[in-house]
Amino acid sequence: MQFTANKYRTHTTAMLCENNIGESVRTSGWVENIRDHGGILFVDLRDHYGVVQITFQDSAKLLDGIHRECCVSIGGEVIKRAEETVNKKIITGTIEIKAKTLEILGNISENLPFEITDSKSTNEELRLRYRFLDLRNCDVHKAIVYRSEVISYMRQIMNEMGFLELNTPVLSASSPEGARDFLVPSRRHHGKFYALPQAPQIFKQLYMISGFDRYFQIAPCFRDEDARADRTAGEFYQLDMEMAFAEQDDVFNAGEEVLGKTLEKFNITANPAPYPRLTYAEAMLKYGTDKPDLRNPLFIIELSDLFAGSDFKPFAGKTVRGIRVPGMAAKSKSFFKSMEEFALSIGMGGLGYVEVQEDTSFKGPIDKFITDEVRTELKTRAELQPGDVLYFIADTAKNAASYSGQIRVELGNRLELIDSKRFEICWIYDFPMYEEDEHGKPMFSHNPFSMPQGGLETLSGDPFKVLAYQYDVVINGVELASGAVRNHSNEIMVKAFEISGYTEEDLKSRFGALYGAFKFGAPPHAGMAYGVDRLLMLMLGEDSVREVIAFPLNGNAQDLLLGAPLEVTEQQLRDVHIKVRERH
């Protein structure tokens, strides 16, 4: 629908230009600033599209009682600015409007709780309490517009690829997907609850079983989790997709197309598809994490075999990993000391290292514990050069991977090895189907509806050796997407859930729709979902996903604008058969 003039405005700021000089126009917006230049008053009027300067020379009395952020409609003549007053920072910088009329729309604005133009430096709690004011900030406003444009373009690409946008219910049933559900009590069914979906998982699988070939939606997901910089407390959105009669590579190809085209459209520099593919085992060994930042050139080396019979107590019987840092020997003693302090802060017992001298000999705290034979092998395996430093991390297999990954990240940051202006994207795949719970028993490590590699046969062996057709997309150390080839066999699903402690009766009661649907011919299917909020956070270079959400909850899962969560009336509680207990 095209813009149409009405009594409030004949032009938006985006429509005003030198072609309008001499015309009488009316535009509306918010008073961003009022300046007095020797008796001539100037107003910067802001609307959704930009800012235009209004001059009040013979009409200054029109501004009596007007404050910043008043909403007004102003009529006047468009004139050309004097050459020395041209403002190249705004699109209307060569013109201004000589005001003749001013109408206040709504109330006179009260004193502002913070400066709109500088709201991003304001306390976040205050920003969220007055979010409608914060959203008037140019940068904050642009982020929400950018969000709309990115989502719109992603929809376009999905449609072009033959995906059909289909919705899934918001009121659903509780399911074990790794986080706490948000529960909604039923008024009509005493003692029973709906759950807000953690993801549209079961419904999108049912779409495939129903005969639809390619599904997607920008899906709201609800998880009662603690907030982090890259995770909101409560509601988030994902680009959810599913494909029938599909294999893992089909999803990889579709996922790369929509992500690659979106980044290109919005001028984000990224490595081109096909993206590197790393198995989970490779990622954990080489980077110490299943979310590696490939912009960091440092990597981890397996050294355990070289110290298998070592008398050096910190290495004896341990998993030993190394990180080669080129040229680091030139760093000061304080740098090495600060790295050791960091290692202690994350739970390590210490951080051993050797420096490579010009004659390729070693120097350092643990050099005397290394044999000549091991020195020779270290030089070859780590490709050591004079001036390099080789760090050693030794612990249990699990801790050695985690500690190595954290040391690698810290070194990359402290040595400024990471180019923050580019994206490095990769796939992580072949995740373990199960991991140990606190009692050492198998629990699903990823999506419980994934297909185990090898099918039923592999499930009869050691569950901790079973790999699943599961995969993630990682950008710059942030998990951006997850997906899997889905299980489409009742027999395999029963066995997979049995290993994780669920009976067939549990399956029938908790996942009855999916269990029953599989009995009527389920096609092989696979899919994935991109985290929209996280993607936007990365694209805009923000440190928190809350900066790309119009009305986010704060870090404590509160809506400071509307006051949620809040108490409700006794009658409302009675309607849903709930009695609130006193907290002890």
Coordinates of C-alpha atoms in Angstrom, one line a residue:
M1 CA 0.0 0.0 0.0
Q2 CA 1.4 3.3 -1.0
F3 CA 1.7 6.3 1.3
T4 CA -1.4 8.6 1.1
A5 CA -1.6 12.1 2.4
N6 CA -4.0 13.0 5.2
K7 CA -4.6 15.8 7.7
Y8 CA -1.6 14.8 9.7
R9 CA 1.0 14.8 7.0
T10 CA 1.4 15.3 3.2
H11 CA 5.0 14.1 3.4
T12 CA 7.3 11.9 5.5
T13 CA 10.9 12.9 6.0
A14 CA 12.0 10.3 3.5
M15 CA 9.8 12.0 0.8
L16 CA 11.2 15.5 1.3
C17 CA 14.0 16.7 -1.0
E18 CA 15.1 19.7 -3.1
N19 CA 12.3 18.9 -5.6
N20 CA 9.9 20.1 -2.9
I21 CA 11.5 23.6 -2.6
G22 CA 8.7 26.2 -2.7
E23 CA 6.0 23.8 -1.9
S24 CA 3.7 24.0 1.2
V25 CA 3.9 20.7 3.1
R26 CA 2.8 19.2 6.4
T27 CA 4.8 16.5 8.2
S28 CA 4.5 14.9 11.6
G29 CA 6.8 13.4 14.2
W30 CA 8.6 13.9 17.5
V31 CA 10.6 17.0 18.5
E32 CA 14.1 15.6 18.9
N33 CA 15.8 18.9 19.7
I34 CA 15.1 22.6 20.0
R35 CA 17.9 25.1 19.3
D36 CA 17.9 28.9 19.7
H37 CA 20.2 30.7 17.3
G38 CA 19.9 34.4 18.0
G39 CA 16.1 34.5 18.2
I40 CA 15.5 32.0 15.4
L41 CA 14.4 28.7 16.7
F42 CA 15.2 25.4 15.0
V43 CA 13.5 22.1 15.6
D44 CA 14.8 18.7 14.5
L45 CA 11.6 16.8 13.8
R46 CA 12.0 13.0 13.7
D47 CA 9.7 10.4 12.3
H48 CA 10.1 6.7 11.4
Y49 CA 12.1 7.6 8.3
G50 CA 14.6 10.3 9.4
V51 CA 14.9 13.8 10.6
V52 CA 14.1 17.2 9.0
Q53 CA 15.0 20.7 10.3
I54 CA 12.1 23.1 10.9
T55 CA 12.8 26.9 11.3
F56 CA 10.6 29.2 13.4
Q57 CA 11.6 32.7 12.6
D58 CA 8.4 34.7 12.6
S59 CA 6.5 32.0 14.4
A60 CA 8.6 31.2 17.5
K61 CA 5.5 31.6 19.7
L62 CA 4.2 28.3 18.1
L63 CA 6.8 26.5 20.3
D64 CA 5.5 27.9 23.6
G65 CA 5.2 25.0 26.0
I66 CA 6.7 22.5 23.5
H67 CA 9.2 20.1 25.0
R68 CA 11.5 17.5 23.4
E69 CA 9.7 14.3 22.4
C70 CA 6.3 16.1 22.0
C71 CA 4.4 14.6 19.1
V72 CA 3.5 17.4 16.7
S73 CA 2.2 18.1 13.1
I74 CA 3.9 21.0 11.4
G75 CA 3.0 22.8 8.2
G76 CA 5.2 25.2 6.3
E77 CA 7.2 25.9 3.1
V78 CA 10.2 23.9 2.0
I79 CA 13.2 26.1 1.5
K80 CA 16.8 25.5 0.5
R81 CA 19.4 25.7 3.3
A82 CA 22.2 28.2 3.1
E83 CA 25.3 26.5 1.8
E84 CA 27.1 26.9 5.2
T85 CA 24.3 25.2 7.1
V86 CA 24.0 22.0 4.9
N87 CA 24.0 18.9 7.0
K88 CA 25.4 16.0 5.0
K89 CA 24.6 13.5 7.8
I90 CA 20.9 13.4 7.1
I91 CA 19.0 12.8 3.9
T92 CA 17.1 16.1 4.2
G93 CA 20.3 18.0 4.9
T94 CA 20.0 20.5 2.0
I95 CA 16.5 21.7 2.9
E96 CA 14.4 22.8 5.8
I97 CA 10.8 23.7 6.4
K98 CA 9.9 27.3 7.4
A99 CA 7.1 26.7 9.9
K100 CA 3.7 28.4 9.6
T101 CA 1.5 26.1 11.7
L102 CA 2.1 23.6 14.6
E103 CA -0.4 21.2 16.1
I104 CA 0.2 19.2 19.3
L105 CA -0.8 15.6 18.8
G106 CA -1.7 14.0 22.2
N107 CA -0.2 15.2 25.4
I108 CA 2.7 17.6 26.1
S109 CA 5.7 15.3 26.7
E110 CA 6.9 15.0 30.3
N111 CA 10.5 15.2 31.5
L112 CA 12.4 12.4 29.9
P113 CA 13.8 9.6 32.1
F114 CA 17.0 9.5 29.9
E115 CA 18.4 11.1 26.8
I116 CA 16.8 9.4 23.7
T117 CA 19.8 10.0 21.5
D118 CA 22.1 8.4 24.1
S119 CA 19.7 5.7 25.4
K120 CA 22.1 2.8 24.6
S121 CA 24.4 4.0 27.3
T122 CA 21.6 4.1 29.8
N123 CA 21.0 1.4 32.5
E124 CA 19.2 -1.5 30.7
E125 CA 16.5 -1.8 33.4
L126 CA 15.5 1.8 32.8
R127 CA 15.6 1.4 29.0
L128 CA 13.3 -1.6 29.2
R129 CA 10.9 0.1 31.6
Y130 CA 10.5 2.9 29.0
R131 CA 11.2 0.7 26.0
F132 CA 8.8 2.8 23.8
L133 CA 11.1 5.7 24.3
D134 CA 14.3 3.6 23.9
L135 CA 12.9 2.4 20.5
R136 CA 12.9 6.1 19.3
N137 CA 16.7 6.1 19.5
C138 CA 17.9 6.0 15.9
D139 CA 20.2 3.0 16.3
V140 CA 17.7 1.0 18.4
H141 CA 14.9 1.8 15.9
K142 CA 17.1 0.8 12.9
A143 CA 17.8 -2.6 14.5
I144 CA 14.1 -3.4 14.6
V145 CA 13.7 -2.3 11.0
Y146 CA 16.7 -4.4 10.1
R147 CA 15.1 -7.4 11.8
S148 CA 12.0 -7.0 9.8
E149 CA 14.0 -6.7 6.5
V150 CA 16.1 -9.8 7.3
I151 CA 13.1 -11.9 8.2
S152 CA 11.2 -10.8 5.1
Y153 CA 14.2 -11.7 2.9
M154 CA 14.6 -15.1 4.6
R155 CA 10.9 -15.8 3.9
Q156 CA 11.5 -14.9 0.3
I157 CA 14.4 -17.3 -0.1
M158 CA 12.5 -20.1 1.6
N159 CA 9.6 -19.6 -0.8
E160 CA 11.9 -19.6 -3.8
M161 CA 13.4 -22.9 -2.6
G162 CA 9.9 -24.4 -2.6
F163 CA 9.2 -24.4 1.1
L164 CA 5.6 -23.8 2.2
E165 CA 5.1 -21.5 5.2
L166 CA 2.9 -23.4 7.7
N167 CA 2.0 -22.5 11.3
T168 CA 2.1 -24.8 14.3
P169 CA 0.1 -24.5 17.6
V170 CA 1.2 -22.4 20.5
L171 CA -0.9 -24.3 23.1
S172 CA 0.5 -27.8 23.1
A173 CA 1.7 -30.6 25.4
S174 CA 4.7 -30.8 27.6
S175 CA 7.7 -32.7 26.2
P176 CA 11.3 -33.4 27.4
E177 CA 13.4 -31.2 25.2
G178 CA 16.1 -30.1 27.6
A179 CA 14.6 -27.0 29.2
R180 CA 11.7 -26.2 31.6
D181 CA 8.3 -25.7 29.9
F182 CA 6.1 -22.7 30.4
L183 CA 2.9 -24.3 31.6
V184 CA -0.6 -22.9 31.0
P185 CA -3.4 -24.3 33.3
S186 CA -6.6 -25.5 31.7
R187 CA -9.9 -23.9 32.9
R188 CA -12.0 -26.7 31.4
H189 CA -9.9 -29.7 32.4
H190 CA -9.2 -29.7 36.1
G191 CA -5.6 -30.3 37.1
K192 CA -4.3 -30.4 33.6
F193 CA -1.9 -28.1 31.7
Y194 CA -0.9 -27.0 28.3
A195 CA 2.7 -26.2 27.6
L196 CA 4.0 -23.5 25.3
P197 CA 6.2 -25.2 22.7
Q198 CA 10.0 -25.3 23.2
A199 CA 10.1 -25.8 19.5
P200 CA 7.6 -27.0 16.8
Q201 CA 9.4 -30.3 16.7
I202 CA 6.6 -32.8 16.7
F203 CA 4.2 -30.8 14.6
K204 CA 6.7 -30.2 11.8
Q205 CA 7.4 -34.0 11.8
L206 CA 3.6 -34.5 11.6
Y207 CA 3.5 -32.2 8.6
M208 CA 5.9 -34.5 6.8
I209 CA 3.9 -37.5 7.7
S210 CA 0.8 -35.7 6.5
G211 CA 2.2 -35.5 3.0
F212 CA 3.6 -32.0 2.9
D213 CA 7.0 -31.9 1.3
R214 CA 8.8 -28.8 2.5
Y215 CA 7.8 -26.8 5.6
F216 CA 9.1 -23.6 7.2
Q217 CA 8.0 -20.9 9.6
I218 CA 9.4 -18.1 11.6
A219 CA 8.5 -20.0 14.8
P220 CA 8.1 -18.6 18.3
C221 CA 9.7 -20.9 20.9
F222 CA 9.3 -20.8 24.7
R223 CA 11.8 -22.1 27.2
D224 CA 12.0 -21.3 30.9
E225 CA 15.8 -20.8 30.9
D226 CA 18.2 -18.4 32.5
A227 CA 19.2 -15.5 30.2
R228 CA 22.6 -15.2 28.7
A229 CA 24.1 -12.7 26.2
D230 CA 23.0 -14.9 23.3
R231 CA 19.9 -16.3 24.9
T232 CA 16.7 -14.7 26.1
A233 CA 14.8 -15.7 29.2
G234 CA 11.5 -16.9 27.7
E235 CA 10.6 -16.3 24.1
F236 CA 12.8 -16.5 21.0
Y237 CA 12.3 -17.0 17.3
Q238 CA 13.8 -19.5 14.9
L239 CA 13.7 -20.1 11.1
D240 CA 12.3 -23.6 11.3
M241 CA 12.4 -26.0 8.3
E242 CA 11.7 -29.6 7.5
M243 CA 12.0 -31.7 4.4
A244 CA 10.4 -35.0 3.5
F245 CA 12.4 -37.8 1.7
A246 CA 15.6 -36.0 2.7
E247 CA 19.1 -36.9 3.8
Q248 CA 21.6 -34.9 5.8
D249 CA 23.2 -33.3 2.7
D250 CA 19.8 -32.1 1.5
V251 CA 19.4 -30.1 4.7
F252 CA 23.0 -28.8 4.5
N253 CA 22.4 -27.5 1.0
A254 CA 19.1 -25.8 1.9
G255 CA 20.6 -24.4 5.1
E256 CA 23.6 -23.0 3.3
E257 CA 21.5 -21.4 0.6
V258 CA 19.2 -19.4 2.9
L259 CA 22.0 -18.3 5.2
G260 CA 24.5 -17.6 2.4
K261 CA 22.1 -15.5 0.4
T262 CA 20.9 -13.6 3.5
L263 CA 24.4 -12.7 4.6
E264 CA 25.3 -11.6 1.0
K265 CA 22.1 -9.5 0.7
F266 CA 23.0 -7.6 3.9
N267 CA 26.7 -7.2 3.0
I268 CA 28.1 -9.5 5.7
T269 CA 31.5 -10.8 4.8
A270 CA 31.6 -14.6 5.4
N271 CA 33.3 -17.7 4.1
P272 CA 31.4 -19.0 1.1
A273 CA 29.4 -22.3 1.0
P274 CA 30.0 -25.1 1.1
Y275 CA 31.0 -24.5 4.7
P276 CA 33.7 -26.6 6.4
R277 CA 32.3 -29.8 8.0
L278 CA 33.8 -31.0 11.3
T279 CA 32.7 -34.1 13.2
Y280 CA 31.9 -33.5 16.9
A281 CA 35.0 -35.6 17.8
E282 CA 37.3 -33.5 15.5
A283 CA 35.9 -30.2 16.9
M284 CA 36.4 -31.3 20.5
L285 CA 39.9 -32.4 19.8
K286 CA 41.1 -29.5 17.6
Y287 CA 39.2 -26.7 19.2
G288 CA 38.1 -28.0 22.6
T289 CA 34.4 -27.1 22.0
D290 CA 31.6 -28.1 19.7
K291 CA 31.1 -24.3 19.0
P292 CA 34.5 -23.4 17.5
D293 CA 35.4 -19.9 16.4
L294 CA 37.3 -20.5 13.2
R295 CA 38.5 -16.9 13.0
N296 CA 41.0 -17.9 15.7
P297 CA 44.0 -19.5 13.9
L298 CA 45.2 -21.5 17.0
F299 CA 44.3 -25.1 17.3
I300 CA 44.8 -28.0 19.8
I301 CA 47.2 -30.9 19.4
E302 CA 46.8 -34.4 20.9
L303 CA 50.0 -35.2 22.9
S304 CA 48.8 -37.9 25.3
D305 CA 50.8 -40.7 23.7
L306 CA 54.0 -38.8 24.1
F307 CA 53.6 -38.7 27.9
A308 CA 52.0 -42.1 28.5
G309 CA 54.9 -43.3 30.6
S310 CA 56.0 -40.0 31.9
D311 CA 57.3 -39.7 35.5
F312 CA 56.2 -36.0 35.5
K313 CA 53.3 -36.2 38.0
P314 CA 51.0 -33.5 36.4
F315 CA 51.1 -35.5 33.1
A316 CA 51.2 -39.0 34.4
G317 CA 48.1 -41.0 33.3
K318 CA 46.4 -37.8 32.0
T319 CA 45.1 -36.6 28.7
V320 CA 47.6 -34.1 27.5
R321 CA 46.9 -31.5 24.8
G322 CA 49.1 -28.7 23.4
I323 CA 48.5 -25.3 21.8
R324 CA 51.3 -23.9 19.6
V325 CA 51.3 -20.0 19.7
P326 CA 53.6 -18.6 16.9
G327 CA 55.9 -15.8 18.0
M328 CA 54.6 -15.6 21.6
A329 CA 58.1 -16.1 23.1
A330 CA 58.6 -12.3 22.7
K331 CA 55.8 -11.6 25.1
S332 CA 56.6 -10.2 28.6
K333 CA 56.8 -12.2 31.8
S334 CA 53.6 -10.5 33.0
F335 CA 51.7 -11.8 29.9
F336 CA 52.7 -15.4 30.8
K337 CA 51.8 -14.8 34.4
S338 CA 48.4 -13.4 33.5
M339 CA 47.7 -16.5 31.4
E340 CA 48.6 -18.7 34.3
E341 CA 46.3 -16.7 36.5
F342 CA 43.5 -17.2 34.0
A343 CA 44.2 -21.0 33.9
L344 CA 43.8 -21.1 37.7
S345 CA 40.6 -19.1 37.6
I346 CA 38.9 -21.7 35.4
G347 CA 39.9 -24.6 37.6
M348 CA 43.2 -25.7 36.2
G349 CA 46.1 -26.7 38.4
G350 CA 48.6 -24.6 36.4
L351 CA 49.6 -23.9 32.8
G352 CA 52.9 -25.4 31.7
Y353 CA 54.7 -24.2 28.6
V354 CA 58.0 -24.2 26.7
E355 CA 59.6 -21.5 24.5
V356 CA 61.4 -22.4 21.3
Q357 CA 64.9 -20.8 21.1
E358 CA 66.7 -19.7 18.0
D359 CA 68.7 -23.0 18.0
T360 CA 65.3 -24.8 18.4
S361 CA 66.1 -25.8 21.9
F362 CA 63.4 -25.5 24.6
K363 CA 63.3 -23.1 27.5
G364 CA 60.6 -23.0 30.2
P365 CA 59.2 -24.2 33.5
I366 CA 58.7 -27.8 32.4
D367 CA 61.5 -28.3 29.8
K368 CA 63.5 -30.4 32.3
F369 CA 60.7 -32.9 32.5
I370 CA 60.7 -33.6 28.7
T371 CA 63.0 -36.2 27.2
D372 CA 65.1 -35.6 24.0
E373 CA 63.0 -38.1 22.2
V374 CA 59.8 -36.3 23.1
R375 CA 61.3 -32.9 22.2
T376 CA 62.1 -34.1 18.7
E377 CA 58.5 -35.4 18.3
L378 CA 57.0 -32.2 19.7
K379 CA 58.9 -30.1 17.1
T380 CA 57.5 -32.3 14.3
R381 CA 54.0 -32.7 15.5
A382 CA 53.4 -29.1 16.6
E383 CA 55.5 -27.7 13.6
L384 CA 57.4 -25.6 16.1
Q385 CA 59.5 -22.7 14.9
P386 CA 62.0 -20.4 16.8
G387 CA 60.0 -17.8 18.8
D388 CA 57.0 -20.1 19.3
V389 CA 55.5 -21.1 22.6
L390 CA 53.9 -24.5 23.2
Y391 CA 51.3 -24.6 26.0
F392 CA 50.4 -27.9 27.7
I393 CA 47.0 -28.8 29.2
A394 CA 46.8 -32.0 31.2
D395 CA 43.7 -33.4 33.0
T396 CA 40.9 -36.0 32.5
A397 CA 39.8 -36.4 28.9
K398 CA 36.7 -34.3 29.5
N399 CA 38.5 -31.5 31.4
A400 CA 41.5 -31.5 29.0
A401 CA 39.2 -30.7 26.1
S402 CA 37.3 -28.0 28.0
Y403 CA 40.3 -26.3 29.4
S404 CA 42.2 -26.4 26.1
G405 CA 39.3 -24.8 24.4
Q406 CA 39.1 -22.0 27.0
I407 CA 42.9 -21.4 26.8
R408 CA 42.7 -21.2 23.0
V409 CA 39.9 -18.6 23.1
E410 CA 41.7 -16.6 25.8
L411 CA 44.9 -16.6 23.8
G412 CA 43.1 -15.6 20.6
N413 CA 41.5 -12.6 22.4
R414 CA 44.5 -11.4 24.3
L415 CA 46.8 -11.7 21.2
E416 CA 44.1 -10.0 19.0
L417 CA 44.2 -12.8 16.5
I418 CA 40.5 -12.6 15.6
D419 CA 39.1 -10.5 12.8
S420 CA 35.8 -9.2 14.2
K421 CA 34.6 -7.9 10.9
R422 CA 34.1 -11.3 9.2
F423 CA 32.0 -14.4 9.7
E424 CA 33.5 -17.9 9.8
I425 CA 30.8 -20.5 9.4
C426 CA 31.0 -24.3 9.8
W427 CA 28.9 -27.4 10.3
I428 CA 29.5 -29.7 13.3
Y429 CA 28.0 -33.2 12.8
D430 CA 28.1 -36.8 14.1
F431 CA 27.1 -35.8 17.6
P432 CA 26.9 -38.6 20.2
M433 CA 23.3 -39.8 20.6
Y434 CA 23.7 -40.1 24.4
E435 CA 25.7 -38.5 27.2
E436 CA 26.0 -39.4 30.9
D437 CA 23.7 -37.9 33.4
E438 CA 24.8 -37.2 37.0
H439 CA 24.4 -40.9 37.8
G440 CA 26.4 -42.1 34.8
K441 CA 23.3 -43.3 33.0
P442 CA 22.5 -42.5 29.3
M443 CA 20.5 -39.4 28.5
F444 CA 19.8 -37.8 25.1
S445 CA 22.6 -35.4 24.3
H446 CA 20.7 -33.6 21.5
N447 CA 17.3 -34.0 19.9
P448 CA 15.6 -37.1 21.2
F449 CA 13.8 -37.6 17.9
S450 CA 17.0 -38.0 15.9
M451 CA 17.9 -41.1 13.9
P452 CA 20.8 -43.1 15.3
Q453 CA 23.5 -43.9 12.8
G454 CA 23.2 -47.6 12.0
G455 CA 19.6 -47.7 13.1
L456 CA 18.5 -50.5 15.5
E457 CA 21.7 -52.5 15.2
T458 CA 23.9 -49.8 16.9
L459 CA 21.4 -49.3 19.7
S460 CA 22.1 -52.9 21.0
G461 CA 25.7 -52.0 21.8
D462 CA 27.4 -49.4 24.0
P463 CA 25.0 -46.4 24.0
F464 CA 27.9 -43.9 24.5
K465 CA 29.4 -45.0 21.2
V466 CA 26.2 -44.4 19.2
L467 CA 26.4 -41.4 16.8
A468 CA 23.3 -39.6 15.6
Y469 CA 22.5 -37.8 12.4
Q470 CA 22.6 -34.5 14.3
Y471 CA 24.3 -31.3 13.2
D472 CA 24.8 -27.7 14.2
V473 CA 25.7 -24.5 12.3
V474 CA 28.3 -22.4 14.2
I475 CA 29.3 -18.8 13.4
N476 CA 32.2 -17.2 15.2
G477 CA 31.9 -19.5 18.2
V478 CA 28.1 -19.1 18.5
E479 CA 25.7 -22.0 17.9
L480 CA 23.4 -20.6 15.3
A481 CA 21.4 -23.6 14.2
S482 CA 20.6 -27.2 15.2
G483 CA 19.0 -30.0 13.3
A484 CA 18.8 -33.7 12.6
V485 CA 17.7 -36.5 10.3
R486 CA 14.6 -37.6 12.2
N487 CA 13.7 -41.1 13.4
H488 CA 10.7 -42.3 11.5
S489 CA 10.4 -45.9 12.9
N490 CA 8.5 -46.9 16.0
E491 CA 10.8 -49.8 16.6
I492 CA 13.9 -47.6 16.6
M493 CA 12.2 -44.9 18.6
V494 CA 11.1 -47.3 21.3
K495 CA 14.6 -48.7 21.7
A496 CA 16.2 -45.2 21.6
F497 CA 14.0 -43.9 24.4
E498 CA 14.3 -47.1 26.4
I499 CA 18.1 -46.6 26.6
S500 CA 17.3 -43.1 28.0
G501 CA 15.0 -44.5 30.7
Y502 CA 11.6 -44.2 29.0
T503 CA 9.2 -47.1 28.5
E504 CA 7.0 -47.7 25.5
E505 CA 4.1 -46.7 27.6
D506 CA 5.9 -43.4 28.3
L507 CA 6.2 -42.9 24.5
K508 CA 2.5 -43.6 24.0
S509 CA 1.4 -41.3 26.7
R510 CA 3.8 -38.4 26.1
F511 CA 4.3 -38.6 22.3
G512 CA 1.2 -40.5 21.3
A513 CA 0.6 -38.4 18.2
L514 CA 4.0 -39.2 16.7
Y515 CA 4.0 -42.8 17.9
G516 CA 0.6 -43.3 16.3
A517 CA 1.4 -41.5 13.1
F518 CA 4.5 -43.7 12.5
K519 CA 2.1 -46.6 12.2
F520 CA 0.6 -45.2 9.0
G521 CA 3.7 -44.8 6.8
A522 CA 6.2 -42.1 7.8
P523 CA 8.6 -40.9 5.2
P524 CA 12.3 -40.3 6.0
H525 CA 12.6 -36.6 6.9
A526 CA 15.1 -34.2 8.2
G527 CA 15.3 -30.5 9.1
M528 CA 16.9 -27.8 11.1
A529 CA 16.3 -24.4 12.7
Y530 CA 18.3 -21.1 12.7
G531 CA 18.1 -18.9 15.7
V532 CA 16.8 -15.7 14.3
D533 CA 17.6 -13.5 17.3
R534 CA 21.2 -14.8 17.5
L535 CA 21.7 -14.3 13.7
L536 CA 20.6 -10.7 14.0
M537 CA 22.8 -10.1 17.0
L538 CA 25.8 -11.3 15.0
M539 CA 24.8 -9.4 11.8
L540 CA 24.4 -6.2 13.8
G541 CA 27.6 -6.7 15.9
E542 CA 25.6 -6.5 19.2
D543 CA 26.7 -8.2 22.4
S544 CA 23.2 -9.2 23.5
V545 CA 20.1 -10.6 21.7
R546 CA 18.0 -8.2 23.7
E547 CA 19.3 -5.4 21.4
V548 CA 17.5 -7.0 18.4
I549 CA 14.2 -7.7 20.1
A550 CA 11.6 -5.0 20.3
F551 CA 10.1 -5.9 23.7
P552 CA 12.5 -8.3 25.4
L553 CA 12.3 -9.6 29.0
N554 CA 15.2 -8.5 31.1
G555 CA 17.9 -10.9 32.4
N556 CA 15.7 -11.9 35.3
A557 CA 12.8 -12.9 32.9
Q558 CA 10.7 -9.8 33.7
D559 CA 8.7 -7.6 31.4
L560 CA 9.5 -4.2 33.1
L561 CA 7.2 -2.4 30.7
L562 CA 4.0 -4.2 31.4
G563 CA 5.0 -5.6 34.8
A564 CA 4.9 -9.3 34.0
P565 CA 5.0 -11.7 35.7
L566 CA 2.4 -10.3 38.0
E567 CA -0.1 -11.4 40.5
V568 CA -3.7 -12.2 39.3
T569 CA -7.0 -12.1 41.1
E570 CA -8.3 -14.9 43.3
Q571 CA -11.1 -15.4 40.8
Q572 CA -8.7 -16.0 38.0
L573 CA -6.9 -18.6 40.1
R574 CA -10.1 -20.3 40.9
D575 CA -11.1 -20.4 37.2
V576 CA -8.0 -22.5 36.5
H577 CA -8.2 -24.5 39.8
I578 CA -5.0 -23.2 41.2
K579 CA -4.1 -22.3 44.8
V580 CA -0.9 -20.4 45.4
R581 CA 1.1 -21.8 48.3
E582 CA 3.1 -19.6 50.6
R583 CA 6.8 -19.8 49.8
H584 CA 9.0 -21.2 52.7

